Amino acid sequence: MFASSYNSLLVLFSLLVAILASYTALDMAGRISSAQGRAAHWWLAGGAVAMGTGIWSMHFIGMLAFSLPIPLGYDPAITVLSLLIAIAASAFALWLVGRNELPSSRLFCGALLMGAGIVAMHYTGMAAMRMAPGIRYIPSVFILSVVIAIVASGAALWIAFNLRRVSPLVRPLRAAAAVVMGFAIVGMHYTGMAAAQFPLASVCGAARDGVNAGWLALVIIVVTLAVLAIALIISVLDLRLESRTSMLAISLAEANQELTYLALHDNLTKLPNRLLLEDRLDRAIQSANRENNRFALMFMDLDGFKTVNDAYGHHTGDLLLVEVAERIGANVRPQDTIARMGGDEFVLLAGVAEPADAATLADKVLTAIQEPFQVAGRVLRISTSIGIAMYPGDGGHRGDLLANADAAMYHAKSLGRNVYCFFEASMNAHVHEQLQLVQDLRSALVRHELILQYQPKFTAPNGPVIGVEALVRWSHPTRGLIAPDLFIPMAEKTGLIVPIGEWVLDEACRQISEWRTAGHWDWTMAVNLSALQFSHASLIQTVRETLERYALEPHCLTLEVTESTAMRDADASLRILQQLHDMGVRISIDDFGTGYSSLLYLKRLPASELKIDRGFVRDLTSDTEDAAIVSAIVALGQTLNLKIVAEGVETAGQRDFLTRLGCDSLQGFLLGRPMSADDLMEALSQDNVLNDAT
Ligand code: C2E
Ligand code: MG
Ligand code: MG
C-alpha cells in the first residue's frame, strides 16, 4: 500500500470551509422558514447552491490536502457530478428544515437520506481520481464513515430546525452549532479517507489532465469563501429588511387597531358607539336564542340636559355626560354593554332573567342619575327617562328592539320624566308619525309654515274690541292646518318652542303696531307663553328687544301664562313675572281654575288679568256648580283687583250669564273666531263679528 500524507494547512482550510458552510446552511434554514411565497424558493435554491458548494469544496480541499507518492488528478465530469450531489443533498436538507414541523420519523428519514447524499458525494469525489487498480476500502472504517455521515446529518437537521427562529441568542448558538457540524463533516471525510487503501503500483487515471493542485486549491478556496460570504451578506441584508418590514407591519397593525377602536367608540365618554352596540345586540340575540335566555335593552334619555348645556355651555355639558357615563357604568355588571347613541342618549344592554330584574336595574340607574353631580365646580341635577324592551317578546331584530325601547322611552318622558317604562305594543303606533312631525317642525320656521291667527277680545257684553289674542297655527305642506295643541307640546319637548315663541312674539308685535298705527290705538295683543319659554333665560331680553323693534309701549302687550305654568316653580315664576311687570308688560293667567293656585300666592302675583278656563264656561247655564265656581273666580278677581276674561263663549246665554256675573271681557266663537289679520279687518269693517254677537 502507498503511504499517504496530508498538507496540514489545507486540512485546516477544509475545516474552516466546513464550519462556514455549516453556518451558512443554518442561516439559510432560518431565512427559508420566515420567507414567504416565491422568496422562499429563491432562498432554498440559493442556500442549496451555497451550502452544497461549501460541503463539496471542503471535500475537494481535503482531497487536495491528500497526497500519494504518485501524481494525482481528478476527472472533471465526475467531480462536477459530486458537486451536483452535494447541492441536491443540501436542497433536500434545507427543504426539510423549512417545514413547520419536524417529527422524529421525518428527522430520521431525513438523516438517512442526507447522510446517504454526503456519502455518495464523498465516494463519487474519490472515484474522480480514476485509480487503477481501484481503491480498496476497509469495511469497518467505511461503515463508520457512513454512520458518522448519518448521525452528523441528523444532528445538523435537528439543530437547524430548532435554530430557525430569530431570537437574541440565535447568532452565538448558530456559530457554536456550525463548529460542531463543521467538525462532523470533516470527521466523516477523513474517516472515509482513512478507510481508503491504495495498492502499490496504483495509477491515477485522471492524473494525465494535470491541473496544478496548489493553484486549484487556492482558486477553490477563494471562490467558495466568496460564495459563502455573498450568501451570508445577502442573508443579513435581507434579515434587516425583513425586521424593518415586520416593524412596519406591527405599527400598521397598531394603527389599524386604534382606528377600529375609534370607529367603534364614542370619543367623549369612551363608551361603545351605535355601531358597536348594534354588533353586540346581534350577538346577544344569537346567544339568547342558543341558550334560551333573555336580555333587556334600555334606551335612556337625560331630562334637563339641554338646560344645563344652554345655561353653562357645551364644555360643562360634555363633562356632565362623562360623569353620567361613569355613573351608569358603576351600576351595571361588566358583561353588560352601555353605549352612547349621541347627544344625551345612552343605551344599556343587560342580560336579565326576568322583567322584574330589568325593573330593578332601571331603578338603580334612575336613582344614581338623580343624585346631584359635581361638575366644573357646580352642582347639577338632572334625571333620566328609560324605555325598556325585552328580548324575546318586544322584537326579534335589533332594529325592532331599538325602536321599541325608544318608543317606551318617549312614553316615559310623557309620563313626567325620571321614570322607566316597559314597551307596550300601543306605544309604537304614534311614534313614527311623531318622529316625522318633529322632523318637519324643525324646518317649519325656515320654510315660513307657521302663521298667526287673531281672536278678538270684547268688552262684555257686546264690545267694543279691546284687543286680540295671537294663536299660532302650522300650515303643514301635506297635512294642512295643524292646531297648536298638536305641535306645541312637541315643540316644548324638543326645545323648538323657544325659536317658535320668539317668532310668534315678533310677528304679533309687528301686527299690533301696524294696527295701532292704522287707528286701533287702544288695542292690546295677547301672546301665549309655554312653560319652557317662560323659564328660558332669554325671555326678558327677547320681550324687551321685540318691543323696542316695533317701538311699542309695553302695556300694549299681554303675556298669557297658564295657571299651572305659573305655579310650577312659584318663587322663580314670581321673579320672572315681577320683572315683566316692572317693564310694563301685562300678565294674564290663562286657563284659570284648572290648576291649584293658593290664594296666598295669587295675591302676590303681579298679574293684571285672569282668564276663566273655557271648561267652566261650556256648561255654565246647565251646571250650577260651574256657575258657582265662575262667580267665585269673579269675586276673587275683583278682590285682587284683576280684570276677568271669560274664554270659550259660544252662546248668547253664556255671554249674558258671564256679563251678569261681572266678567269684564269676553272671548269666544260667538263673538269672533281666530282668523287671519286680513279676515279680522274685513269682518270688523263689515261689522260681521259684532252683528253675530248681538
Ligand atoms: P288658549 O291660550 O287657552 O287659547 C284659546 C283656545 O281656545 C284657542 O285654541 C282658541 O281657538 C280656542 N277657542 C276660542 N274661542 C273658543 C270657543 O268659543 N269655543 C271653543 N271650543 N274654543 C275656543 P287654539 O288656537 O287651538 O289654541 C290652543 C292652545 O294652544 C292655546 O290655548 C294656547 O295654550 C296654545 N297656543 C296657541 N298659540 C300659541 C302660541 O303662539 N304659543 C304658545 N306657547 N302656545 C300657544
Ligand atoms: Mg291663551
Ligand atoms: Mg285658555
XYZ file of C-alpha atoms and ligand atoms in Angstrom:
742
model
C 0.000 0.000 0.000
C 1.106 3.541 -0.697
C 1.771 5.667 2.313
C -0.378 8.783 2.131
C 0.261 12.191 3.641
C -1.690 15.422 4.237
C -0.897 19.078 3.793
C -1.929 20.334 7.222
C -2.594 23.916 6.072
C -5.121 22.681 3.514
C -6.687 20.395 6.121
C -7.176 23.447 8.314
C -8.735 25.315 5.427
C -11.056 22.408 4.744
C -12.240 22.591 8.358
C -12.740 26.338 8.073
C -14.768 25.943 4.899
C -16.860 23.195 6.528
C -17.681 25.421 9.506
C -18.507 28.357 7.282
C -20.687 26.186 5.049
C -22.491 24.904 8.131
C -23.108 28.392 9.404
C -24.453 29.460 6.013
C -26.718 26.423 5.950
C -28.132 27.205 9.394
C -28.689 30.800 8.431
C -30.427 29.806 5.196
C -32.702 27.451 7.123
C -33.878 30.431 9.160
C -34.445 32.512 6.044
C -36.464 29.822 4.300
C -38.819 29.306 7.193
C -39.540 33.027 7.595
C -39.712 33.944 3.871
C -42.973 33.656 2.014
C -44.120 32.639 -1.464
C -41.535 32.920 -4.213
C -38.877 34.335 -1.921
C -38.792 31.019 -0.034
C -37.990 29.189 -3.294
C -35.172 31.554 -4.096
C -33.727 31.178 -0.642
C -33.935 27.419 -0.971
C -32.184 27.425 -4.358
C -29.506 29.939 -3.327
C -28.995 28.262 0.002
C -28.651 24.836 -1.570
C -26.004 26.121 -4.015
C -24.040 27.902 -1.285
C -24.220 25.044 1.156
C -23.621 22.340 -1.454
C -20.627 24.237 -2.845
C -19.334 24.664 0.682
C -19.556 20.974 1.596
C -18.213 19.894 -1.713
C -15.286 22.318 -1.646
C -14.463 21.147 1.884
C -14.271 17.674 0.458
C -12.242 18.769 -2.514
C -9.791 20.827 -0.461
C -9.484 17.778 1.778
C -8.625 15.764 -1.323
C -6.067 18.334 -2.412
C -4.514 18.193 1.014
C -4.049 14.492 0.419
C -1.029 13.225 -1.426
C 0.333 9.915 -2.561
C 3.808 9.139 -3.917
C 2.296 9.145 -7.421
C 0.883 12.106 -9.333
C -2.863 12.639 -8.673
C -5.597 14.243 -10.765
C -9.366 14.471 -10.831
C -11.788 13.688 -13.601
C -13.753 16.921 -14.238
C -17.058 15.240 -15.148
C -17.162 13.014 -12.066
C -16.051 15.938 -9.892
C -18.900 18.061 -11.178
C -21.263 15.140 -10.536
C -20.090 15.020 -6.931
C -20.764 18.762 -6.676
C -24.290 18.254 -8.005
C -24.897 15.502 -5.459
C -23.765 17.879 -2.680
C -26.126 20.590 -3.901
C -29.040 18.171 -4.188
C -28.463 16.817 -0.679
C -28.289 20.407 0.652
C -31.501 21.353 -1.132
C -33.239 18.381 0.430
C -31.934 19.259 3.890
C -32.988 22.883 3.626
C -36.412 21.939 2.348
C -36.824 19.583 5.279
C -35.986 22.131 7.982
C -38.147 24.739 6.288
C -41.282 22.708 7.156
C -43.486 23.804 10.008
C -42.964 20.566 11.876
C -40.186 18.053 12.120
C -41.488 14.888 13.754
C -38.850 12.317 14.732
C -39.839 9.923 11.934
C -39.246 12.623 9.406
C -35.993 13.619 11.098
C -34.841 10.002 10.932
C -35.613 9.586 7.210
C -34.058 12.983 6.526
C -30.855 11.988 8.339
C -30.684 8.758 6.345
C -31.202 10.468 3.010
C -28.879 13.361 3.690
C -26.231 11.078 5.119
C -26.533 8.943 2.008
C -26.138 12.111 -0.089
C -22.968 13.117 1.667
C -21.532 9.601 1.474
C -22.417 9.494 -2.207
C -20.737 12.833 -2.822
C -17.628 11.784 -0.963
C -17.157 8.474 -2.679
C -18.094 9.887 -6.091
C -15.419 12.525 -5.484
C -12.958 9.732 -4.674
C -13.935 7.946 -7.846
C -12.965 11.073 -9.805
C -9.307 10.020 -9.353
C -9.986 7.011 -11.533
C -7.421 4.872 -9.710
C -6.268 1.657 -11.309
C -6.467 -0.776 -9.709
C -9.417 0.541 -7.714
C -9.237 1.925 -4.220
C -9.786 -0.615 -1.509
C -11.870 0.364 1.454
C -11.539 -1.111 4.928
C -15.153 -2.174 5.560
C -15.354 -1.255 9.278
C -13.911 2.209 8.754
C -16.096 2.680 5.685
C -19.184 1.786 7.749
C -18.017 4.142 10.481
C -17.789 6.957 7.902
C -21.343 6.206 6.769
C -22.596 6.171 10.357
C -20.834 9.474 11.064
C -22.433 10.978 7.942
C -25.918 9.897 9.032
C -25.596 10.856 12.682
C -23.976 14.203 11.787
C -26.783 14.858 9.268
C -29.450 14.038 11.863
C -27.823 16.334 14.396
C -27.430 19.067 11.794
C -31.074 18.839 10.742
C -32.297 18.911 14.318
C -30.111 21.901 15.212
C -31.022 23.772 12.035
C -34.705 23.187 12.600
C -34.590 24.419 16.152
C -32.414 27.436 15.406
C -34.608 28.743 12.583
C -36.407 31.378 14.630
C -34.802 34.730 15.190
C -34.041 35.291 18.847
C -31.369 37.312 20.644
C -29.207 34.239 21.303
C -29.553 32.741 17.844
C -26.273 34.028 16.407
C -23.857 32.635 19.031
C -25.883 29.424 19.140
C -25.677 29.099 15.374
C -21.944 29.742 15.443
C -21.439 27.010 18.054
C -23.644 24.618 16.141
C -21.720 25.430 12.945
C -18.439 24.484 14.628
C -19.905 21.152 15.756
C -21.327 20.465 12.305
C -18.092 21.518 10.618
C -16.141 19.017 12.703
C -18.687 16.308 11.946
C -18.402 16.876 8.170
C -14.614 16.969 8.308
C -14.646 13.914 10.575
C -16.742 11.994 8.072
C -14.409 12.983 5.249
C -11.199 11.989 6.926
C -12.748 8.798 8.296
C -13.744 7.996 4.709
C -10.182 8.773 3.614
C -8.827 6.560 6.357
C -10.920 3.721 5.001
C -9.267 4.088 1.595
C -6.239 1.973 0.789
C -4.204 2.458 -2.392
C -2.371 -0.674 -3.508
C 1.258 -0.226 -4.519
C 1.744 0.447 -8.234
C -1.676 2.075 -8.428
C -2.024 4.610 -11.183
C -4.258 7.659 -11.101
C -6.165 7.648 -14.398
C -7.147 11.315 -14.092
C -3.580 12.499 -13.441
C -2.831 12.954 -17.118
C -5.001 16.071 -17.417
C -2.586 17.574 -14.862
C -4.064 20.589 -13.158
C -1.703 22.195 -10.700
C -3.123 21.138 -7.391
C -1.820 24.176 -5.432
C -3.445 26.686 -7.723
C -6.603 24.718 -7.907
C -6.834 24.663 -4.125
C -6.385 28.426 -3.940
C -8.998 29.089 -6.599
C -11.497 26.762 -4.964
C -10.931 28.246 -1.538
C -11.340 31.813 -2.807
C -14.417 31.002 -4.871
C -16.022 29.013 -2.085
C -15.351 31.685 0.525
C -16.740 34.278 -1.873
C -19.912 32.282 -2.489
C -20.457 31.702 1.197
C -19.691 35.322 2.092
C -22.066 36.671 -0.550
C -24.790 34.305 0.632
C -24.287 35.429 4.215
C -24.220 39.130 3.329
C -27.411 38.843 1.322
C -28.974 36.929 4.142
C -28.043 39.571 6.723
C -29.275 42.408 4.493
C -32.500 40.566 3.868
C -32.952 39.932 7.571
C -32.586 43.663 8.211
C -35.151 44.403 5.555
C -37.412 41.786 6.964
C -37.188 43.071 10.500
C -37.877 46.593 9.230
C -40.854 45.265 7.309
C -42.108 43.387 10.311
C -41.709 46.504 12.481
C -43.665 48.406 9.900
C -46.269 45.689 9.887
C -46.521 45.890 13.672
C -47.050 49.640 13.685
C -49.536 49.251 10.859
C -51.420 46.675 12.860
C -51.374 49.009 15.860
C -52.678 51.889 13.781
C -55.384 49.620 12.468
C -56.366 48.600 15.936
C -56.518 52.237 17.009
C -58.686 53.097 14.015
C -61.028 50.238 14.744
C -61.305 51.400 18.344
C -62.093 54.936 17.247
C -64.664 53.729 14.775
C -66.443 51.728 17.422
C -66.309 54.037 20.423
C -67.627 57.390 21.417
C -64.848 59.918 21.610
C -66.112 61.757 24.644
C -67.201 59.031 27.038
C -65.123 56.179 25.539
C -68.256 54.062 25.607
C -69.161 51.830 22.664
C -70.991 53.769 19.975
C -74.062 52.840 17.963
C -72.080 50.636 15.588
C -70.568 48.508 18.310
C -73.862 48.372 20.164
C -75.582 47.019 17.080
C -72.959 44.330 16.816
C -73.285 43.410 20.499
C -77.041 43.410 20.117
C -76.821 40.935 17.248
C -74.598 38.693 19.333
C -76.898 38.992 22.329
C -79.814 37.896 20.161
C -77.833 34.921 18.858
C -76.708 33.797 22.274
C -80.183 34.311 23.746
C -81.585 32.065 21.016
C -78.910 29.465 21.608
C -79.095 29.398 25.366
C -82.757 30.196 25.600
C -82.377 33.192 27.907
C -83.415 36.856 27.943
C -81.957 40.303 27.919
C -83.217 43.834 28.315
C -82.479 46.766 26.057
C -82.860 50.100 27.830
C -82.999 53.375 25.995
C -82.162 56.324 28.241
C -82.525 59.996 27.539
C -81.445 62.552 30.086
C -84.058 65.016 31.304
C -82.910 68.586 31.636
C -79.579 68.097 29.886
C -80.350 70.739 27.316
C -80.993 73.260 30.037
C -77.539 72.563 31.501
C -75.968 72.934 28.073
C -77.812 76.191 27.432
C -77.043 77.622 30.821
C -73.396 76.610 31.317
C -72.122 75.839 27.838
C -71.074 72.722 25.957
C -67.928 72.152 27.940
C -69.869 71.674 31.146
C -72.410 69.598 29.241
C -69.618 67.328 27.981
C -68.168 66.881 31.439
C -71.602 66.022 32.731
C -72.043 63.368 30.044
C -68.746 61.760 31.039
C -69.877 61.676 34.678
C -73.231 60.233 33.697
C -71.490 57.520 31.657
C -69.353 56.630 34.675
C -72.309 56.511 36.990
C -74.286 54.226 34.734
C -71.181 52.063 34.351
C -70.817 51.763 38.118
C -74.323 50.349 38.388
C -74.158 47.596 35.792
C -72.194 44.387 35.527
C -69.018 44.274 33.437
C -70.603 41.992 30.851
C -73.411 44.476 30.153
C -72.933 46.982 27.362
C -73.514 50.687 27.801
C -73.375 52.658 24.591
C -73.742 56.324 23.823
C -76.009 56.937 20.865
C -75.098 60.606 20.588
C -76.326 63.675 22.426
C -77.733 62.771 25.807
C -78.921 59.324 24.763
C -77.474 56.145 26.235
C -78.416 52.538 25.682
C -77.891 49.721 28.138
C -77.849 46.105 27.024
C -78.115 43.775 30.005
C -78.759 40.077 30.383
C -81.643 39.548 32.815
C -83.687 36.549 33.852
C -86.970 38.369 34.417
C -88.545 41.696 33.509
C -88.520 42.319 37.265
C -84.700 42.274 37.165
C -84.746 44.832 34.391
C -87.020 46.991 36.532
C -84.618 46.724 39.471
C -81.706 47.677 37.258
C -83.604 50.621 35.759
C -84.484 51.787 39.272
C -80.844 51.652 40.256
C -79.826 53.763 37.264
C -82.635 56.284 37.884
C -81.546 56.689 41.497
C -77.904 57.042 40.527
C -78.563 59.759 37.960
C -80.867 61.638 40.328
C -78.044 62.263 42.780
C -76.532 65.713 42.239
C -73.452 65.915 40.029
C -70.387 67.976 40.872
C -69.206 69.291 37.533
C -66.782 72.150 36.921
C -67.366 73.498 40.413
C -71.137 73.426 40.044
C -73.824 71.226 41.497
C -76.044 69.981 38.678
C -79.248 67.999 38.990
C -80.723 66.011 36.148
C -82.730 62.863 35.780
C -83.280 60.319 33.064
C -86.198 58.646 31.346
C -85.786 54.978 30.496
C -87.640 52.857 27.965
C -87.199 49.089 28.250
C -87.630 46.469 25.535
C -87.218 42.794 26.441
C -85.823 40.068 24.208
C -87.602 37.982 23.141
C -91.055 39.444 23.247
C -90.560 43.064 22.282
C -88.963 42.449 18.896
C -86.972 39.791 17.108
C -84.402 42.011 15.419
C -82.088 44.679 16.604
C -83.937 47.410 14.687
C -87.263 46.500 16.278
C -85.769 46.268 19.722
C -84.107 49.663 19.454
C -87.206 51.319 18.028
C -89.408 49.789 20.716
C -87.096 50.738 23.559
C -87.055 54.239 22.078
C -90.859 54.340 21.923
C -91.044 53.208 25.544
C -88.557 55.949 26.440
C -90.786 58.589 24.806
C -93.653 57.224 26.792
C -91.598 57.530 29.975
C -90.923 61.171 29.081
C -94.593 61.840 28.593
C -95.294 60.340 31.999
C -93.361 63.195 33.513
C -89.733 62.085 33.262
C -87.461 60.378 35.787
C -89.314 57.107 35.316
C -88.796 53.880 33.430
C -91.378 52.308 31.232
C -91.667 48.867 29.640
C -92.558 48.743 25.987
C -96.154 48.022 25.021
C -97.406 47.494 21.506
C -99.711 50.517 21.662
C -96.721 52.854 22.052
C -95.463 52.141 18.612
C -98.369 53.390 16.583
C -97.772 57.086 17.128
C -94.047 57.050 17.361
C -93.259 57.018 13.703
C -95.721 59.735 12.900
C -94.493 61.826 15.785
C -90.893 61.457 14.715
C -91.742 62.583 11.230
C -93.643 65.530 12.581
C -90.712 66.560 14.754
C -88.514 66.450 11.676
C -90.967 68.604 9.781
C -91.330 71.037 12.648
C -87.613 71.688 12.638
C -87.838 73.105 9.175
C -91.255 74.724 9.595
C -89.806 78.025 10.796
C -87.303 78.280 7.996
C -89.954 77.479 5.435
C -92.342 80.061 6.880
C -95.012 77.470 7.515
C -96.137 78.966 10.801
C -98.915 81.515 10.731
C -100.748 83.545 13.321
C -104.478 83.899 13.703
C -106.031 86.514 15.888
C -109.069 86.095 18.058
C -110.703 89.340 19.209
C -111.480 90.099 22.834
C -114.546 92.196 23.608
C -115.709 94.345 26.439
C -118.667 92.483 27.924
C -121.283 92.036 26.692
C -121.015 93.320 23.084
C -117.846 95.219 22.577
C -116.062 97.186 21.522
C -112.970 95.130 20.658
C -110.256 95.778 23.196
C -107.581 93.622 21.673
C -106.732 90.252 20.179
C -105.041 87.019 21.199
C -102.428 85.671 18.824
C -102.846 81.927 18.217
C -100.287 80.054 16.226
C -101.070 77.523 13.508
C -98.850 75.343 11.400
C -99.692 75.249 7.755
C -98.172 71.837 7.043
C -97.385 71.165 3.356
C -99.246 67.811 3.339
C -101.379 67.747 6.466
C -102.948 71.147 6.129
C -103.526 73.436 9.072
C -102.342 71.868 12.327
C -103.705 73.150 15.655
C -101.248 74.253 18.346
C -102.393 71.563 20.765
C -100.875 69.042 18.360
C -97.462 70.570 17.933
C -96.775 72.920 20.848
C -96.176 70.008 23.299
C -93.774 68.521 20.776
C -92.032 71.850 20.334
C -91.750 72.034 24.119
C -90.182 68.618 24.318
C -87.618 69.348 21.666
C -86.853 72.881 22.743
C -88.092 74.160 19.391
C -90.646 76.207 21.286
C -88.008 78.822 22.036
C -87.369 79.929 18.446
C -91.033 79.394 17.589
C -92.077 81.533 20.541
C -89.664 84.250 19.516
C -91.135 84.284 16.059
C -94.716 84.442 17.411
C -93.821 87.338 19.682
C -92.137 89.193 16.869
C -94.945 88.666 14.378
C -97.647 89.547 16.912
C -95.860 92.751 17.892
C -95.360 93.696 14.275
C -99.074 93.184 13.648
C -100.288 95.135 16.648
C -98.005 98.025 15.860
C -99.438 98.059 12.334
C -102.997 98.058 13.662
C -102.331 100.732 16.215
C -100.857 102.939 13.549
C -103.891 102.213 11.397
C -106.182 103.665 14.033
C -106.815 100.912 16.557
C -104.668 102.785 19.022
C -106.275 101.216 22.102
C -105.932 97.529 21.088
C -103.692 95.171 23.002
C -102.042 92.000 21.807
C -102.057 88.833 23.884
C -99.327 86.251 23.281
C -99.232 82.812 24.900
C -96.125 81.560 26.638
C -95.483 77.889 27.301
C -93.638 76.544 30.302
C -90.236 76.218 28.673
C -90.393 79.686 27.153
C -91.401 81.046 30.462
C -88.388 79.567 32.236
C -85.948 80.305 29.439
C -83.164 82.632 30.428
C -83.531 84.935 27.445
C -87.247 85.679 27.854
C -86.971 89.129 29.436
C -84.349 90.212 26.949
C -86.356 88.930 23.970
C -89.501 90.709 25.093
C -87.668 93.978 25.647
C -85.923 93.842 22.285
C -89.079 92.931 20.412
C -90.989 95.832 21.948
C -88.177 98.183 21.020
C -88.013 96.833 17.491
C -91.598 97.956 16.827
C -91.485 100.962 19.116
C -94.336 99.546 21.157
C -95.291 100.670 24.600
C -95.065 97.667 26.916
C -98.674 97.907 28.087
C -99.868 97.010 24.553
C -98.539 93.508 25.138
C -100.198 90.924 27.350
C -98.355 87.715 28.045
C -100.607 84.752 28.830
C -99.190 82.145 31.151
C -101.296 79.198 32.187
C -102.049 78.817 35.820
C -100.184 75.536 36.069
C -97.076 77.003 34.444
C -97.104 79.961 36.776
C -97.442 77.688 39.792
C -94.830 75.103 38.802
C -91.926 76.802 40.489
C -93.803 79.515 42.328
C -90.886 81.599 43.535
C -88.988 81.557 40.269
C -92.182 82.383 38.364
C -92.822 85.215 40.697
C -89.420 86.712 39.974
C -89.874 86.497 36.210
C -93.413 87.827 36.278
C -92.264 90.650 38.512
C -89.563 91.622 36.017
C -92.058 91.600 33.150
C -94.499 93.574 35.216
C -91.821 96.123 36.113
C -91.124 96.520 32.441
C -94.768 97.474 31.968
C -95.932 94.313 30.180
C -99.331 92.987 31.275
C -99.644 89.467 32.608
C -102.683 87.264 32.148
C -103.248 83.976 33.990
C -104.660 81.632 31.343
C -106.936 78.628 31.839
C -107.626 79.773 35.351
C -109.421 77.300 37.610
C -107.698 74.200 36.291
C -104.619 74.457 38.496
C -104.093 74.512 42.197
C -103.229 78.109 42.984
C -103.087 79.045 46.565
C -104.844 82.232 47.374
C -101.821 83.469 49.210
C -99.678 83.041 46.188
C -102.242 84.501 43.863
C -102.208 87.632 45.976
C -98.537 88.148 45.307
C -98.733 87.544 41.560
C -98.184 90.729 39.616
C -100.880 89.764 37.110
C -103.484 92.117 35.652
C -105.923 89.548 34.284
C -107.479 86.144 34.974
C -108.861 84.106 32.082
C -111.567 81.711 33.200
C -110.951 78.352 31.566
C -113.409 77.548 28.848
C -114.223 74.270 30.579
C -116.248 76.211 33.146
C -117.937 78.339 30.513
C -119.111 75.385 28.450
C -121.695 74.051 30.868
C -122.417 77.311 32.547
C -126.174 77.515 32.100
C -126.952 73.907 32.955
C -124.408 73.211 35.651
C -124.881 75.207 38.793
C -121.544 74.045 40.197
C -119.661 75.686 37.322
C -121.722 78.812 37.821
C -120.681 78.842 41.469
C -117.020 78.450 40.536
C -117.168 81.201 37.945
C -118.833 83.605 40.339
C -116.203 82.705 42.959
C -113.415 83.417 40.462
C -115.026 86.714 39.520
C -115.327 87.660 43.166
C -111.736 86.668 43.788
C -110.525 88.672 40.810
C -112.414 91.722 41.882
C -110.969 91.467 45.377
C -107.450 91.210 43.970
C -108.156 93.970 41.541
C -107.720 91.780 38.450
C -109.653 92.017 35.219
C -111.715 88.880 34.495
C -111.847 87.489 30.961
C -114.111 84.578 30.019
C -112.929 82.450 27.090
C -114.842 79.959 25.020
C -118.055 81.950 24.865
C -120.164 80.183 22.297
C -123.766 81.119 23.051
C -125.672 84.248 23.801
C -126.814 82.581 27.033
C -123.245 82.167 28.205
C -122.462 85.747 27.233
C -125.345 87.140 29.199
C -124.677 84.975 32.203
C -120.988 85.860 32.308
C -121.790 89.526 31.929
C -124.207 89.312 34.785
C -121.623 87.584 36.987
C -119.312 90.525 36.417
C -116.804 89.415 33.763
C -115.024 92.382 32.220
C -114.275 90.919 28.811
C -115.395 88.025 26.652
C -113.687 85.891 24.035
C -115.203 83.074 22.020
C -116.608 81.775 18.773
C -119.847 83.642 19.413
C -118.053 86.951 19.145
C -115.235 86.082 16.831
C -113.202 83.034 15.831
C -109.447 83.109 15.473
C -108.747 84.415 11.946
C -106.053 85.947 9.826
C -105.256 89.624 10.216
C -106.892 90.479 6.890
C -110.050 88.497 7.666
C -110.283 90.180 11.024
C -110.062 93.634 9.442
C -112.657 92.754 6.865
C -115.020 91.281 9.432
C -114.722 94.334 11.590
C -115.258 96.723 8.700
C -118.435 94.859 7.714
C -119.376 94.675 11.352
C -119.916 90.934 10.883
C -118.465 89.933 14.146
C -120.433 92.401 16.169
C -123.629 91.555 14.293
C -123.126 87.932 15.302
C -122.746 88.998 18.856
C -125.999 90.907 19.171
P -105.545 79.195 24.917
O -104.464 80.172 25.111
O -106.432 78.904 26.060
O -106.278 79.637 23.624
C -107.643 79.608 23.476
C -108.044 78.425 22.686
O -109.456 78.315 22.714
C -107.684 78.556 21.209
O -107.419 77.289 20.736
C -108.981 79.056 20.599
O -109.106 78.765 19.243
C -109.965 78.291 21.418
N -111.252 78.980 21.428
C -111.515 80.286 21.384
N -112.847 80.522 21.439
C -113.460 79.312 21.560
C -114.818 78.898 21.666
O -115.761 79.677 21.666
N -115.053 77.559 21.795
C -114.032 76.665 21.797
N -114.320 75.371 21.911
N -112.713 77.013 21.675
C -112.464 78.348 21.580
P -106.182 77.029 19.872
O -105.918 78.151 18.962
O -106.333 75.660 19.306
O -105.014 77.031 20.926
C -104.949 76.080 21.888
C -103.864 76.383 22.873
O -102.594 76.370 22.270
C -103.966 77.785 23.431
O -104.901 77.784 24.476
C -102.581 78.027 23.913
O -102.384 77.468 25.198
C -101.777 77.278 22.927
N -101.196 78.209 21.947
C -101.787 78.761 20.876
N -100.909 79.583 20.258
C -99.785 79.557 20.964
C -98.523 80.225 20.852
O -98.276 81.019 19.956
N -97.573 79.940 21.788
C -97.820 79.069 22.796
N -96.861 78.856 23.656
N -98.976 78.455 22.956
C -99.967 78.690 22.040
Mg -104.243 81.916 25.699
Mg -107.024 79.441 27.599
